[in-house]
Tab-separated table of C-alpha atoms and ligand atoms in Angstrom:
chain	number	residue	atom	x	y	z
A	26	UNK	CA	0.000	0.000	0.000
A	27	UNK	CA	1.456	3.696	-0.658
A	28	UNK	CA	1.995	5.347	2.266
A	29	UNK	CA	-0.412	8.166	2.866
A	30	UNK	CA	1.144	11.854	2.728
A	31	UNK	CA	0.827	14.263	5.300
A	32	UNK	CA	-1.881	16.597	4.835
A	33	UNK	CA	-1.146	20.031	5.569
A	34	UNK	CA	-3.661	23.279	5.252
A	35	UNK	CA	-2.395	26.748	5.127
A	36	UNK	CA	-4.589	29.588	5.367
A	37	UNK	CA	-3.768	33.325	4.010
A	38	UNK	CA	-5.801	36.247	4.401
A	39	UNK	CA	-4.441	39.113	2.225
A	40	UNK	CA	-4.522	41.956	4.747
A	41	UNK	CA	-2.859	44.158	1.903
A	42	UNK	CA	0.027	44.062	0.049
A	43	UNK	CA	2.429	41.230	-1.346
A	44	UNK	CA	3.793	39.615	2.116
A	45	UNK	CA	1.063	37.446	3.231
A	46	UNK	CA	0.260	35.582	0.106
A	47	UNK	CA	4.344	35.642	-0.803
A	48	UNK	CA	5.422	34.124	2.076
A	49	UNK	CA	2.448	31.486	2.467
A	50	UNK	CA	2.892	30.684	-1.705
A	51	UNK	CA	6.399	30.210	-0.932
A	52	UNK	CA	5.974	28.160	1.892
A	53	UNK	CA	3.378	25.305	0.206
A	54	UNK	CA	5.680	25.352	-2.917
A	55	UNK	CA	8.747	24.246	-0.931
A	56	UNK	CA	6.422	21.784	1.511
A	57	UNK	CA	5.620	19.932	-1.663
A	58	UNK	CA	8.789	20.108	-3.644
A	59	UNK	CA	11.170	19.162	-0.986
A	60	UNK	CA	8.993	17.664	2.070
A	61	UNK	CA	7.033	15.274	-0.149
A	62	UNK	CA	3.607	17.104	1.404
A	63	UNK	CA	0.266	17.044	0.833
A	64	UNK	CA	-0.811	20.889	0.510
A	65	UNK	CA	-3.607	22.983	0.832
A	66	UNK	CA	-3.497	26.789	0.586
A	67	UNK	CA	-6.435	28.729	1.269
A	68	UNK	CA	-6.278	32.119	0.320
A	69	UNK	CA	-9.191	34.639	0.643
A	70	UNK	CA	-7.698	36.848	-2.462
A	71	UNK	CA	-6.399	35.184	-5.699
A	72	UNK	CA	-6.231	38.833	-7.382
A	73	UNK	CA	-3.387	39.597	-5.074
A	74	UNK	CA	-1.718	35.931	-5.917
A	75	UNK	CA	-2.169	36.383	-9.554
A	76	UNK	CA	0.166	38.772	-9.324
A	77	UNK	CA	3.153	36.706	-7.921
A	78	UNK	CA	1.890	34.251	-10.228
A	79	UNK	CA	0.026	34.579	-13.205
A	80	UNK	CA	-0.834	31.359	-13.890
A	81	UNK	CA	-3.705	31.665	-11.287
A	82	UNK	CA	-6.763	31.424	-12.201
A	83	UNK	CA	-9.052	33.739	-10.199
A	84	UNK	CA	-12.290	32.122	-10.845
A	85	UNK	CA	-11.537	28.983	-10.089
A	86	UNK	CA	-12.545	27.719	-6.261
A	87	UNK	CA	-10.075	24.634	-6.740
A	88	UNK	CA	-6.882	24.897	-8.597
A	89	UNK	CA	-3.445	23.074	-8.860
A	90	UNK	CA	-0.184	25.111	-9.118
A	91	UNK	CA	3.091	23.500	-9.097
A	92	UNK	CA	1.811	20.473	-7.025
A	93	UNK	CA	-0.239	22.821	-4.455
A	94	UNK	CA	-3.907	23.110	-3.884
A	95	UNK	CA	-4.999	25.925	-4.338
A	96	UNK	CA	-8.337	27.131	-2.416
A	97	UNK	CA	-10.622	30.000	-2.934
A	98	UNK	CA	-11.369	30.613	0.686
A	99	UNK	CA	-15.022	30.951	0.573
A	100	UNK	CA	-17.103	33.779	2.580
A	101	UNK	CA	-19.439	30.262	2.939
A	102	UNK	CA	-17.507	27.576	3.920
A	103	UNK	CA	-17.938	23.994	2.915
A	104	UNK	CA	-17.834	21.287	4.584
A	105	UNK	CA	-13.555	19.898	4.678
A	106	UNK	CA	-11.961	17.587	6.755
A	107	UNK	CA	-9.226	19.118	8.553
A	108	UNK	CA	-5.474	18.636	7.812
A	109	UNK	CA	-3.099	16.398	9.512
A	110	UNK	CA	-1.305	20.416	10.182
A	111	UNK	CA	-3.039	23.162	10.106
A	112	UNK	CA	-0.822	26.419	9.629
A	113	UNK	CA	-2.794	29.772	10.094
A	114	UNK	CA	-0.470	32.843	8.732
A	115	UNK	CA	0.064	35.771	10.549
A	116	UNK	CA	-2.791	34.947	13.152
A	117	UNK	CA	-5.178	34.751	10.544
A	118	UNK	CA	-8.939	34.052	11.756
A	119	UNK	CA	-9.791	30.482	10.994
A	120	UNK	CA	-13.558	29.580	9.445
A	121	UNK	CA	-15.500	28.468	12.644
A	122	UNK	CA	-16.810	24.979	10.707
A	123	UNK	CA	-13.108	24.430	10.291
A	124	UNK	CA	-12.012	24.980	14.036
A	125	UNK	CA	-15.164	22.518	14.319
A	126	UNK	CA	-13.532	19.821	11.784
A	127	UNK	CA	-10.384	19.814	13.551
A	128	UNK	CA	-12.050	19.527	17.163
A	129	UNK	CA	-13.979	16.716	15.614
A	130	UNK	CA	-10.371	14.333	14.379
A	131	UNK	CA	-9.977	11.264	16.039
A	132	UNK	CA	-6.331	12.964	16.399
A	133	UNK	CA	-6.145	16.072	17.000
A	134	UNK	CA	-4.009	18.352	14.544
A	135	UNK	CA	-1.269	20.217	15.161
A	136	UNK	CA	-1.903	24.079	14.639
A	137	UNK	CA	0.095	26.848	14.238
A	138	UNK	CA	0.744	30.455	13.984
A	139	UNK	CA	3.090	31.314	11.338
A	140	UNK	CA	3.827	34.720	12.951
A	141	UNK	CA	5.241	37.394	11.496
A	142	UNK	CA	9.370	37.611	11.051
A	143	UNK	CA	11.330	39.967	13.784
A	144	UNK	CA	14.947	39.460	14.724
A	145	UNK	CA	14.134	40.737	18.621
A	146	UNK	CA	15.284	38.904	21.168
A	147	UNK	CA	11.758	37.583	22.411
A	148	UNK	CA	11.149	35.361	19.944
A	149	UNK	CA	13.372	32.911	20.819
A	150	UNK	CA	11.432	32.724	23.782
A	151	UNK	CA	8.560	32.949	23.006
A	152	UNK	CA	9.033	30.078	19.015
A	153	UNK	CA	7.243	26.906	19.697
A	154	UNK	CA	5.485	27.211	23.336
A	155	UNK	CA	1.371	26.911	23.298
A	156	UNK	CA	-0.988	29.555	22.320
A	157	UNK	CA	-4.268	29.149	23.165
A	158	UNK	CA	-6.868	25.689	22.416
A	159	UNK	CA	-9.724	25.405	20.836
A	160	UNK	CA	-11.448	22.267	22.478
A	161	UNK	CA	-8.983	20.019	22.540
A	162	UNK	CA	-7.012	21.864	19.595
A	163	UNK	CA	-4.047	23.265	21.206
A	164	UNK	CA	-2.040	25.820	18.534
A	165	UNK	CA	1.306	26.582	18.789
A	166	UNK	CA	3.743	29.865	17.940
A	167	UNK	CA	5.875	29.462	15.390
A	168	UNK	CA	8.393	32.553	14.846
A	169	UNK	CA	10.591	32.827	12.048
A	170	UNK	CA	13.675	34.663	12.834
A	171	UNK	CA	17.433	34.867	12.659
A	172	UNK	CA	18.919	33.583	15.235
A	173	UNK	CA	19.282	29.302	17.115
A	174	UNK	CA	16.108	28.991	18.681
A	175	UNK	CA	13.641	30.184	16.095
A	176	UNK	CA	12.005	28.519	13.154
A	177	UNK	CA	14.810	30.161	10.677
A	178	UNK	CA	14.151	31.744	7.353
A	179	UNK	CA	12.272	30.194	4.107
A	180	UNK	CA	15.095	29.238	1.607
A	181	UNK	CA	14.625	26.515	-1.198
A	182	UNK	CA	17.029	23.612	-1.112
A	183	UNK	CA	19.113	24.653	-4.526
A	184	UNK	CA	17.991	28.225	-3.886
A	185	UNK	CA	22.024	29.258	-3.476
A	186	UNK	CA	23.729	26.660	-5.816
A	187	UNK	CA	21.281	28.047	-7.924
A	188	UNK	CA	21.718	32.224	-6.777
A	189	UNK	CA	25.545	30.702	-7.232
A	190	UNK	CA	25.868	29.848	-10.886
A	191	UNK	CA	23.570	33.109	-12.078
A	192	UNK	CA	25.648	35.136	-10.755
A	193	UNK	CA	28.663	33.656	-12.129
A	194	UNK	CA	26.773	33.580	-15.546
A	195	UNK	CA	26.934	37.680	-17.237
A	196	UNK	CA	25.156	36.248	-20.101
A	197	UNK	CA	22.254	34.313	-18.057
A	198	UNK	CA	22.033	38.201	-16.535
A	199	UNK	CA	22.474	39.820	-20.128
A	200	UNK	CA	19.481	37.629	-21.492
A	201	UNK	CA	17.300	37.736	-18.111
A	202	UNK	CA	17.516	41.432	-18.054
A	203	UNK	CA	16.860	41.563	-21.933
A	204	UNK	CA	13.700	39.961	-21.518
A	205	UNK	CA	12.884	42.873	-18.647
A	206	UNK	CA	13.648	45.098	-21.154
A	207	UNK	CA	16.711	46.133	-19.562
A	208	UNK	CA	19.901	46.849	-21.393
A	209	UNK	CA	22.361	47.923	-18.333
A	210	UNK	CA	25.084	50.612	-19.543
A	211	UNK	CA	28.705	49.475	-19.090
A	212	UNK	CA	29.836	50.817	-16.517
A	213	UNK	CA	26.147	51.305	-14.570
A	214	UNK	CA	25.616	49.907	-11.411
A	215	UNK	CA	22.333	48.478	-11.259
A	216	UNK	CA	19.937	48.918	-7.963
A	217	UNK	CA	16.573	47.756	-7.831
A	218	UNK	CA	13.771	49.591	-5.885
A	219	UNK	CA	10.667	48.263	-3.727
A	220	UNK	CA	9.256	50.192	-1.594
A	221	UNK	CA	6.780	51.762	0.494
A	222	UNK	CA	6.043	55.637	-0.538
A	223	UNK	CA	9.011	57.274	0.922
A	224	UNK	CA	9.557	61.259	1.680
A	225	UNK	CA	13.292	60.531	1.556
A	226	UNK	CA	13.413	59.167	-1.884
A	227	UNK	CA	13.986	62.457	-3.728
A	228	UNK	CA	17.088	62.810	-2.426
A	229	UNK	CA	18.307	59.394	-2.819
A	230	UNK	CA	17.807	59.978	-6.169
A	231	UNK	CA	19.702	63.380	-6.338
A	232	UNK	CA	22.810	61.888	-4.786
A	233	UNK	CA	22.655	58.963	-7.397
A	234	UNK	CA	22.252	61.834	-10.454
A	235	UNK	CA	24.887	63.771	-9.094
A	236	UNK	CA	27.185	60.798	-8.541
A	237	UNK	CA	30.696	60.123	-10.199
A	238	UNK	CA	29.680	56.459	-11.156
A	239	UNK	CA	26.845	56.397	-12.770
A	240	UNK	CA	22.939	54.142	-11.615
A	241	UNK	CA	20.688	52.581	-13.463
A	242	UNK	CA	17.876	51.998	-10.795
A	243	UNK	CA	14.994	49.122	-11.753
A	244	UNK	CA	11.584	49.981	-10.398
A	245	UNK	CA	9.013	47.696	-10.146
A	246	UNK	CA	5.446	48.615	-10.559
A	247	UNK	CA	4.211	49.598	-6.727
A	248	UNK	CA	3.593	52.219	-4.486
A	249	UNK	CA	6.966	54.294	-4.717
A	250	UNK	CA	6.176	55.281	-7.996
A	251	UNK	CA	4.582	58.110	-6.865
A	252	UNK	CA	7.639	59.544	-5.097
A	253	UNK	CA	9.424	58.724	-8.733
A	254	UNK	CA	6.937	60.822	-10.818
A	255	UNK	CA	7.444	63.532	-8.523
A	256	UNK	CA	11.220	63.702	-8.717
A	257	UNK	CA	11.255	62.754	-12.257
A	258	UNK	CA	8.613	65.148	-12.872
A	259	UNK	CA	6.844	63.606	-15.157
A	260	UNK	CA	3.236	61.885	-14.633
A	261	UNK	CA	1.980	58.086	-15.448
A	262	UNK	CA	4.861	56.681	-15.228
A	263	UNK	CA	4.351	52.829	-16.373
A	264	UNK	CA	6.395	49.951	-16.949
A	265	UNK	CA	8.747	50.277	-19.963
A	266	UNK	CA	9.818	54.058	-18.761
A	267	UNK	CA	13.051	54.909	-19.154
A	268	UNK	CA	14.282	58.743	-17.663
A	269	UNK	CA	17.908	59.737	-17.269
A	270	UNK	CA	19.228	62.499	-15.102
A	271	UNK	CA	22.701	63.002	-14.935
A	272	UNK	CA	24.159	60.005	-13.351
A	273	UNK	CA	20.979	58.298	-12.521
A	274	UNK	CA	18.954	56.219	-15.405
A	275	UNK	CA	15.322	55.232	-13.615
A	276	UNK	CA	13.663	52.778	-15.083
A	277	UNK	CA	10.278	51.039	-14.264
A	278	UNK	CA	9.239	47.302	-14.817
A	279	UNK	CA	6.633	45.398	-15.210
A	280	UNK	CA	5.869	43.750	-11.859
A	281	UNK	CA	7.455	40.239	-12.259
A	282	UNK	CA	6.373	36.862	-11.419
A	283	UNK	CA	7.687	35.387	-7.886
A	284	UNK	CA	10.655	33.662	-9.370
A	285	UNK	CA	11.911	36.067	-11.073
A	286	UNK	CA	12.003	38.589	-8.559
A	287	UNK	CA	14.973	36.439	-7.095
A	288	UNK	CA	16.974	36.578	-10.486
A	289	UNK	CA	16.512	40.311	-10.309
A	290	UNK	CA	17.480	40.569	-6.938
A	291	UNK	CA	20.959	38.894	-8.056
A	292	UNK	CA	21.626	40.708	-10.541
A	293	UNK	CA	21.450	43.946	-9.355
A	294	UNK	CA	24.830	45.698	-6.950
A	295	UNK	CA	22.277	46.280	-4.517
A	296	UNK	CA	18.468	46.175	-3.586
A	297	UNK	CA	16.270	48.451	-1.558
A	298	UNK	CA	13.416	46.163	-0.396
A	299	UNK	CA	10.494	45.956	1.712
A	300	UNK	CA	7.842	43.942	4.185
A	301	UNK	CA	9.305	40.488	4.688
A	302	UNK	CA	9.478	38.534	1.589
A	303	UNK	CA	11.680	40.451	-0.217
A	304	UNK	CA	13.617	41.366	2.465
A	305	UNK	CA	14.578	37.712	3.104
A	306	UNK	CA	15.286	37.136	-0.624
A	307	UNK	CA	17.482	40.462	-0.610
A	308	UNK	CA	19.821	38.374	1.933
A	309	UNK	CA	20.070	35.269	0.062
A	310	UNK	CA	21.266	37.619	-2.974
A	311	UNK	CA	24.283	38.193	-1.346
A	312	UNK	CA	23.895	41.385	-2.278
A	313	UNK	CA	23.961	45.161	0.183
A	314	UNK	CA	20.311	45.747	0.489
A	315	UNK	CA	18.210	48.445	1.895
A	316	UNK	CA	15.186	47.579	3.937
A	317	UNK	CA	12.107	49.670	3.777
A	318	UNK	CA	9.851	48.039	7.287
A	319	UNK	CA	6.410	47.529	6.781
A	320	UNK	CA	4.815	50.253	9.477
A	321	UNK	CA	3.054	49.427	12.410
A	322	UNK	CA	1.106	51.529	15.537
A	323	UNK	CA	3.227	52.812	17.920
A	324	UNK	CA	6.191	52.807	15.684
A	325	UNK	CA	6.536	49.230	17.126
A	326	UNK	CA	8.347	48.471	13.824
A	327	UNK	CA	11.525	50.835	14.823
A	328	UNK	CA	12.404	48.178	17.650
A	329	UNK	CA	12.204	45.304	14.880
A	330	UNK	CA	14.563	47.786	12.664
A	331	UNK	CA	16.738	48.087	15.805
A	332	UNK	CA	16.641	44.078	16.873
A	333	UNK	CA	17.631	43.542	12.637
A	334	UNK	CA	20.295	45.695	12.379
A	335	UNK	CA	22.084	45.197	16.044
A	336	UNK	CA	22.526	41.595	14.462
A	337	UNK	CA	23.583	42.624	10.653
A	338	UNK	CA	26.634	44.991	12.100
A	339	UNK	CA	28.219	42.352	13.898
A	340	UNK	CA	31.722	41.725	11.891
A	341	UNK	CA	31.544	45.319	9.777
A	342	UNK	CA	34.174	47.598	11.208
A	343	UNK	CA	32.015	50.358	13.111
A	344	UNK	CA	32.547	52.880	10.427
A	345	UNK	CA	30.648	50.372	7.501
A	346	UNK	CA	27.804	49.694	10.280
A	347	UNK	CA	27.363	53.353	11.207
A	348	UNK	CA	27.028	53.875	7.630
A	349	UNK	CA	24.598	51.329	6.817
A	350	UNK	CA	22.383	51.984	9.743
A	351	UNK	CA	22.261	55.325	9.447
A	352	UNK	CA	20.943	54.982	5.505
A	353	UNK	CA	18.734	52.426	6.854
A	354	UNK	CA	17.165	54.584	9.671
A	355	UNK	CA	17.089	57.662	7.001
A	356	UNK	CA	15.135	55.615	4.990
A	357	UNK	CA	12.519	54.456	7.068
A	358	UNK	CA	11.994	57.935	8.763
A	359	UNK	CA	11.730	59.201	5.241
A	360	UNK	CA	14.794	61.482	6.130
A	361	UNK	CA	17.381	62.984	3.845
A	362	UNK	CA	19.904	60.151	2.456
A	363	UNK	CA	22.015	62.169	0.296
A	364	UNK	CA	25.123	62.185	3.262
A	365	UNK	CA	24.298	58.127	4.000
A	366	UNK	CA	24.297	57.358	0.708
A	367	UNK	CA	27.611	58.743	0.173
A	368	UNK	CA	28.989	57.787	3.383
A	369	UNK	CA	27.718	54.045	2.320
A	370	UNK	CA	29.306	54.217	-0.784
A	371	UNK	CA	32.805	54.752	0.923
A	372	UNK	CA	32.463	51.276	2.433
A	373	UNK	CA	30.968	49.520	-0.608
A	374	UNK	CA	33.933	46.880	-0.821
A	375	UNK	CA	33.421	45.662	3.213
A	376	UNK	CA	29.497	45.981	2.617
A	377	UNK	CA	29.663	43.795	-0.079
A	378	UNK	CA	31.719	40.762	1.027
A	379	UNK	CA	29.735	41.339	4.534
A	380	UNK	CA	26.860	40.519	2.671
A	381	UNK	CA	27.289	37.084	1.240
A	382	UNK	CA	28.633	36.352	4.468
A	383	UNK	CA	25.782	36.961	6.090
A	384	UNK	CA	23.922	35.099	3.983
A	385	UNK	CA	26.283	32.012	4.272
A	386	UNK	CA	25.587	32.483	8.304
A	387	UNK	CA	22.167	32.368	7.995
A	388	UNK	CA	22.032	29.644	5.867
A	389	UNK	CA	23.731	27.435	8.654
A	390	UNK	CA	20.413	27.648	9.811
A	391	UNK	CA	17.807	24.756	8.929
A	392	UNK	CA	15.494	26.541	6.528
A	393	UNK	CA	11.918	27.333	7.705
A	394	UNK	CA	10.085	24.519	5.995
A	395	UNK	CA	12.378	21.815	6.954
A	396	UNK	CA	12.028	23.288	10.704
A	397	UNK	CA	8.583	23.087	10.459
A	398	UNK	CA	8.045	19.834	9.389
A	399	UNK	CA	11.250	18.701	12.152
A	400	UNK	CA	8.439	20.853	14.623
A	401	UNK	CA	5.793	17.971	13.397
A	402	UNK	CA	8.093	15.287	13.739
A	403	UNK	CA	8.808	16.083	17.420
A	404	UNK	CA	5.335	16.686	18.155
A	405	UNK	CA	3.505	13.456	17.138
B	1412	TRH	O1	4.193	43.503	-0.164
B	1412	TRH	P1	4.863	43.691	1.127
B	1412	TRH	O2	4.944	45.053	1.604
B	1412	TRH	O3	4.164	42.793	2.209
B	1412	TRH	C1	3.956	43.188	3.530
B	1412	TRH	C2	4.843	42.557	4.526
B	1412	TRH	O4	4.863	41.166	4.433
B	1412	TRH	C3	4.412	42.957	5.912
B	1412	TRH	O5	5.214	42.340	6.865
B	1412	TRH	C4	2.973	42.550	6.094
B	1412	TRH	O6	2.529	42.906	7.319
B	1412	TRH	C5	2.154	43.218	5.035
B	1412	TRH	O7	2.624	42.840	3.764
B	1412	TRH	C6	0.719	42.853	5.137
B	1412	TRH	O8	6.375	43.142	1.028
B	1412	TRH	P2	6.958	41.660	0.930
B	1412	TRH	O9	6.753	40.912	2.219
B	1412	TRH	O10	8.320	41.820	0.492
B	1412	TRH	O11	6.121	40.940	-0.189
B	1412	TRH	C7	6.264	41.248	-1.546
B	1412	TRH	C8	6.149	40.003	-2.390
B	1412	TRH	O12	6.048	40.372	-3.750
B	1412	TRH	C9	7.369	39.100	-2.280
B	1412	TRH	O13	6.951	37.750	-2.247
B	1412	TRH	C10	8.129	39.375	-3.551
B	1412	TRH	C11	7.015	39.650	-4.504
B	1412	TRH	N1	7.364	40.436	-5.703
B	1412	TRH	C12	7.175	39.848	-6.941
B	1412	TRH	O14	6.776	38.682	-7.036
B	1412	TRH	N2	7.449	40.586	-8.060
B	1412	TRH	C13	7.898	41.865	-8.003
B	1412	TRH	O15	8.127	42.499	-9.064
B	1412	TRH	C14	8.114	42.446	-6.721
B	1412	TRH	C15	8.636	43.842	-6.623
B	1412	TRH	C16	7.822	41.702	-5.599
């Protein structure tokens, strides 16, 4: 007789943006690839997945993407067995009938909280101990994170054999960036840029036009755009743009699919990102990066910014991390960056090697996926 996979439900409400439905598509990808896993994903808003990837249909209430179920979550909910796991992301609500169906198992499942990703020192604490039950449902915290004790970082098993050899390939780059539309000037470094609107972004840009070496800066369709048009001066800006002043060539793309957003990541010299996806896929580029923190009440997100970059300086000699924190805190106060740009730039050799090592640390760590199914394996 076969042996019976696991069967593992995720559930994804789009709150807004990318993040929730990036992380949780990312997640059941790798759980069936490389864990062999039976996979649900229930997500409440395919219009926000079609855009990581295309090949979604958004009508359909049952679909099949690279080996994943994929689940209209239903305002009505049908009647489903529960999952042998049951993963809600980022303390999602689950459907009452569902909470029901896993009350009503013979064996209870195991359900967690995939909770959002913060390098404070808490979470170590706090990754893996009980949350609260439902019946005779207990769920559990699970915390992503950065440091021994948490449940680590997604990263695909080839992901940096495979970051490896495209890097070391100038014509896989040459014909990637082609079909972006992108012909990089000799000479150019390239940056890409995600983020969040961002008062300080004008004069970002007027220290990279003024600059000695010259930029050509990638920018995805999002909400910075805005803050583009207005330096550029020029309105409805869409993908396919291409604007040079002095130093500084911007131009926008096309928002790409999921996968390729990794290949442009490693090509680029370095990459201002945001939320938590891309922020985790800026590190396994290698590559400087720039974070841009997804905002929260009370300005609880500074202490997260803090907790990060209290980690990222250790090994930089203190005048490389008082450079790159101090663009990093410009940047998310929407300050002036024109002096921490420059003083960033002095350092670019030490940032750079820092950075692949940093990414070779944290992949000492057992990837996210592999912890959580290790979390499983403990539990039954
Ligand atoms: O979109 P985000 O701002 O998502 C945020 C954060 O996750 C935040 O923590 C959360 O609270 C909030 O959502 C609700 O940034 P993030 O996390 O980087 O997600 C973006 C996703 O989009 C990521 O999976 C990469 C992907 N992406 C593409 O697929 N193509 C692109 O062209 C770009 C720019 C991004």
């Amino acid at each position: 007789m076969p042996e019976l996979k696991t069967r593992w439900d995720i559930f994804c409400t789009v709150v807004d943006n990318f993040g929730d439905i990036g992380v949780t598509w990312r997640l059941a990808r790798q759980l069936v690839a490389e864990q062999g896993l039976a996979v649900r994903l229930w997500v409440d808003d395919l219009r926000a997945f079609e855009r990581l990837c295309p090949d979604i249909d958004i009508h359909l209430s049952q679909q099949w993407q690279q080996g994943v179920e994929v689940r209209q979550w239903p305002a009505e909910w049908p009647p489903t067995q529960a999952g042998d796991v049951v993963i809600a992301a980022f303390a999602c609500q689950l459907p009452g009938a569902y909470m029901e169906a896993m009350a009503e198992r013979e064996k209870p499942p195991l359900w967690m909280n995939l909770d959002y990703l913060s390098a404070e020192d808490w979470v170590i604490g706090c990754h893996g101990l009980p949350s609260v039950k439902y019946k005779n449902v207990q769920k559990y915290f699970f915390f992503p994170g950065f440091q021994k004790g948490t449940g680590g970082l997604l990263r695909e098993r080839e992901l940096l054999e495979q970051r490896r050899q495209f890097q070391q390939s100038p014509e896989s780059q040459r014909t990637f960036l082609q079909g972006l539309g992108v012909d990089r000037a000799p000479g150019a470094q390239l940056i890409s840029l995600f983020a969040y609107e961002n008062t300080g972004l004008a004069s970002w840009l007027d220290a990279m036009a003024a600059d000695s070496t010259s930029t050509h800066l990638l920018v995805p369709e999002g909400r910075i755009l805005g803050d583009v048009e207005c330096w550029l001066a020029e309105k409805g800006l869409a993908a396919g743009a291409v604007h040079v002043r002095g130093a500084l060539t911007v131009q926008v793309l096309t928002f790409v699919r999921q996968d390729q957003y990794d290949r442009l990541l490693w090509c680029c010299d370095f990459n201002a990102v945001r939320g938590e996806d891309s922020f985790v896929r800026a590190q396994w580029a290698g590559r400087p990066l720039l974070w841009h923190i997804y905002q929260q009440e009370e300005d609880v997100h500074l202490d997260k910014l803090e907790a990060f970059l209290e980690l990222y300086v250790k090994g930089l000699s203190e005048p490389a991390g008082e450079a790159i924190s101090g663009l990093w805190r410009a940047w998310n106060a929407g300050e002036k960056m024109t002096d921490h740009w420059q003083s960033t730039r002095k350092h670019w050799p030490e940032l750079e090697k820092h950075a692949e090592k940093w990414c070779l640390e944290q992949a000492l760590q057992a990837d996210l996926a592999t912890a959580l199914v290790q979390f499983y394996g403990n539990w039954i």
